[in-house]
mmCIF file of C-alpha atoms in Angstrom:
data_model
loop_
_atom_site.group_PDB
_atom_site.id
_atom_site.type_symbol
_atom_site.label_atom_id
_atom_site.label_comp_id
_atom_site.label_asym_id
_atom_site.label_seq_id
_atom_site.Cartn_x
_atom_site.Cartn_y
_atom_site.Cartn_z
ATOM 1 C CA MET A 1 27.670 0.211 7.111
ATOM 2 C CA THR A 2 30.261 -2.460 7.810
ATOM 3 C CA GLY A 3 33.291 -0.787 6.218
ATOM 4 C CA ILE A 4 34.318 2.248 4.282
ATOM 5 C CA PRO A 5 31.899 3.356 1.538
ATOM 6 C CA VAL A 6 33.171 2.928 -2.029
ATOM 7 C CA ARG A 7 33.701 6.598 -2.826
ATOM 8 C CA LEU A 8 36.362 9.247 -3.158
ATOM 9 C CA SER A 9 34.768 12.391 -1.777
ATOM 10 C CA ILE A 10 37.464 14.956 -1.085
ATOM 11 C CA VAL A 11 41.022 15.633 -2.247
ATOM 12 C CA THR A 12 42.749 18.072 0.104
ATOM 13 C CA LEU A 13 45.798 20.066 -0.903
ATOM 14 C CA GLY A 14 47.980 21.438 1.877
ATOM 15 C CA ALA A 15 48.354 25.067 0.836
ATOM 16 C CA ARG A 16 51.574 26.887 1.571
ATOM 17 C CA ASP A 17 49.918 30.222 0.686
ATOM 18 C CA MET A 18 46.112 30.309 0.706
ATOM 19 C CA GLY A 19 46.217 33.911 -0.531
ATOM 20 C CA VAL A 20 47.760 32.690 -3.779
ATOM 21 C CA LEU A 21 46.124 29.277 -4.180
ATOM 22 C CA ARG A 22 42.485 30.354 -3.644
ATOM 23 C CA PRO A 23 42.534 33.047 -6.342
ATOM 24 C CA PHE A 24 44.275 30.648 -8.744
ATOM 25 C CA TYR A 25 41.435 28.107 -8.585
ATOM 26 C CA ARG A 26 38.815 30.859 -8.797
ATOM 27 C CA ALA A 27 40.644 32.214 -11.871
ATOM 28 C CA LEU A 28 40.138 28.829 -13.514
ATOM 29 C CA GLY A 29 36.435 29.562 -13.278
ATOM 30 C CA TRP A 30 35.818 26.979 -10.592
ATOM 31 C CA PRO A 31 33.052 28.028 -8.192
ATOM 32 C CA GLU A 32 34.255 28.344 -4.617
ATOM 33 C CA LEU A 33 32.010 27.195 -1.780
ATOM 34 C CA PRO A 34 30.233 30.137 -0.137
ATOM 35 C CA SER A 35 31.826 29.251 3.219
ATOM 36 C CA GLY A 36 35.365 29.420 1.803
ATOM 37 C CA ASP A 37 37.976 31.701 3.319
ATOM 38 C CA ASN A 38 41.707 31.602 4.064
ATOM 39 C CA THR A 39 41.237 29.088 6.898
ATOM 40 C CA TRP A 40 39.927 26.510 4.380
ATOM 41 C CA THR A 41 38.013 26.493 1.159
ATOM 42 C CA GLY A 42 36.656 24.080 -1.389
ATOM 43 C CA PHE A 43 35.596 23.735 -4.998
ATOM 44 C CA LEU A 44 32.962 21.116 -5.872
ATOM 45 C CA LEU A 45 34.174 19.429 -9.055
ATOM 46 C CA GLY A 46 31.831 16.867 -10.555
ATOM 47 C CA GLY A 47 30.978 15.149 -7.289
ATOM 48 C CA VAL A 48 34.430 15.439 -5.687
ATOM 49 C CA LEU A 49 35.439 18.310 -3.447
ATOM 50 C CA LEU A 50 38.856 19.865 -4.022
ATOM 51 C CA ALA A 51 39.693 21.295 -0.606
ATOM 52 C CA LEU A 52 42.460 23.763 0.210
ATOM 53 C CA PHE A 53 43.666 23.774 3.810
ATOM 54 C CA PRO A 54 46.728 25.564 5.208
ATOM 55 C CA LEU A 55 49.628 23.088 5.155
ATOM 56 C CA ASP A 56 50.573 23.606 8.807
ATOM 57 C CA ASP A 57 46.987 22.959 9.926
ATOM 58 C CA LEU A 58 46.659 19.903 7.688
ATOM 59 C CA THR A 59 49.977 18.541 8.971
ATOM 60 C CA ALA A 60 48.755 18.970 12.559
ATOM 61 C CA GLU A 61 45.690 16.843 11.760
ATOM 62 C CA ALA A 62 47.026 14.272 9.272
ATOM 63 C CA ALA A 63 50.616 13.891 10.517
ATOM 64 C CA PRO A 64 50.449 14.923 14.187
ATOM 65 C CA GLY A 65 53.647 15.314 16.161
ATOM 66 C CA SER A 66 55.925 15.798 13.189
ATOM 67 C CA ALA A 67 57.014 19.124 11.741
ATOM 68 C CA ASN A 68 58.452 17.401 8.674
ATOM 69 C CA PRO A 69 57.023 13.882 8.570
ATOM 70 C CA THR A 70 58.673 11.294 6.395
ATOM 71 C CA GLY A 71 56.610 10.647 3.314
ATOM 72 C CA TRP A 72 54.116 13.414 4.078
ATOM 73 C CA SER A 73 53.307 15.142 0.814
ATOM 74 C CA GLY A 74 50.708 17.597 2.070
ATOM 75 C CA VAL A 75 47.902 15.777 0.228
ATOM 76 C CA THR A 76 45.086 13.765 1.753
ATOM 77 C CA LEU A 77 42.342 11.729 0.139
ATOM 78 C CA ALA A 78 39.040 11.625 1.947
ATOM 79 C CA CYS A 79 36.027 9.418 2.177
ATOM 80 C CA ALA A 80 32.993 11.271 3.482
ATOM 81 C CA VAL A 81 30.590 9.176 5.515
ATOM 82 C CA ASP A 82 26.907 9.753 6.221
ATOM 83 C CA THR A 83 26.935 10.222 10.006
ATOM 84 C CA ARG A 84 29.202 11.402 12.821
ATOM 85 C CA ASP A 85 29.300 7.875 14.316
ATOM 86 C CA ALA A 86 30.221 6.344 10.955
ATOM 87 C CA VAL A 87 33.628 8.063 11.204
ATOM 88 C CA ASP A 88 34.545 5.872 14.164
ATOM 89 C CA ARG A 89 33.217 2.681 12.543
ATOM 90 C CA ALA A 90 35.038 3.338 9.252
ATOM 91 C CA PHE A 91 38.270 4.192 11.106
ATOM 92 C CA THR A 92 38.097 0.843 12.920
ATOM 93 C CA ALA A 93 37.329 -0.994 9.663
ATOM 94 C CA ALA A 94 40.297 0.636 7.910
ATOM 95 C CA VAL A 95 42.701 -0.249 10.725
ATOM 96 C CA THR A 96 41.340 -3.807 10.773
ATOM 97 C CA ALA A 97 42.015 -4.009 7.021
ATOM 98 C CA GLY A 98 45.661 -3.035 7.568
ATOM 99 C CA ALA A 99 45.730 0.769 7.596
ATOM 100 C CA THR A 100 48.045 2.511 10.036
ATOM 101 C CA PRO A 101 46.119 4.706 12.478
ATOM 102 C CA ILE A 102 47.349 8.297 12.255
ATOM 103 C CA ALA A 103 44.778 10.291 14.224
ATOM 104 C CA ALA A 104 41.727 8.861 15.974
ATOM 105 C CA ALA A 105 38.275 10.276 15.328
ATOM 106 C CA THR A 106 37.985 13.815 16.638
ATOM 107 C CA ASP A 107 35.322 16.492 16.569
ATOM 108 C CA ARG A 108 36.775 19.343 14.509
ATOM 109 C CA PRO A 109 36.434 23.102 15.118
ATOM 110 C CA TRP A 110 34.538 23.484 11.831
ATOM 111 C CA GLY A 111 31.668 21.341 13.141
ATOM 112 C CA GLY A 112 32.458 17.989 11.587
ATOM 113 C CA ARG A 113 34.310 14.897 12.730
ATOM 114 C CA SER A 114 37.262 13.155 11.122
ATOM 115 C CA ALA A 115 40.003 10.600 11.586
ATOM 116 C CA PHE A 116 43.142 9.847 9.586
ATOM 117 C CA VAL A 117 44.756 6.584 8.500
ATOM 118 C CA ALA A 118 47.629 5.753 6.186
ATOM 119 C CA ASP A 119 47.475 3.048 3.565
ATOM 120 C CA PRO A 120 50.363 0.541 3.355
ATOM 121 C CA GLU A 121 52.432 3.009 1.282
ATOM 122 C CA GLY A 122 51.827 5.921 3.633
ATOM 123 C CA ASN A 123 49.140 7.750 1.644
ATOM 124 C CA ARG A 124 46.936 9.663 4.066
ATOM 125 C CA TRP A 125 43.192 9.073 4.033
ATOM 126 C CA GLU A 126 40.763 11.179 6.012
ATOM 127 C CA ILE A 127 37.488 9.608 7.042
ATOM 128 C CA THR A 128 35.224 12.571 7.502
ATOM 129 C CA TRP A 129 31.687 13.651 8.232
ATOM 130 C CA GLY A 130 30.360 17.130 7.587
ATOM 131 C CA PRO A 131 27.044 18.222 9.081
ATOM 132 C CA GLU A 132 25.879 19.764 5.788
ATOM 133 C CA ALA A 133 27.196 17.119 3.379
ATOM 134 C CA THR A 134 24.710 15.581 0.965
ATOM 135 C CA PHE A 135 25.125 12.674 -1.425
ATOM 136 C CA ASP A 136 23.289 11.355 -4.444
ATOM 137 C CA GLU A 137 21.968 7.795 -4.721
ATOM 138 C CA ARG A 138 25.411 6.594 -5.910
ATOM 139 C CA GLY A 139 27.179 8.152 -2.935
ATOM 140 C CA ALA A 140 28.693 11.003 -4.968
ATOM 141 C CA LEU A 141 29.189 14.179 -2.950
ATOM 142 C CA LEU A 142 26.626 16.844 -3.908
ATOM 143 C CA SER A 143 27.421 19.486 -1.310
ATOM 144 C CA TRP A 144 29.761 19.994 1.618
ATOM 145 C CA GLY A 145 28.815 23.235 3.292
#
């Protein structure tokens, strides 16, 4: 891989109240990942994962050092890569292409690795690897955990 794969894998919503947001998405009939709880959860929707992550925790990762960052909406887009090391390579490729580095690649407490960049308009992108992620031949996300 020489750059970032052409795929949108995960949309993460910064949840102000996981106890309200999780049941709402379940009430829509969307199947929650078995590993979901109030520390994070996800719903696999046609090859894209809708992730819910507490807003304070997401802010700490995607907008570190700022309690109320300018332009931070509490939403991240993510590109899942195939290997732990690919996170670092894709992060470098994104910065080389003009992205602003937000948070360098870090091993996360949940077992994966991720980094954050901002596009030229400040939209946050997470480059992430999950140890249990699988993809189809097109690169669409089949499972996350």
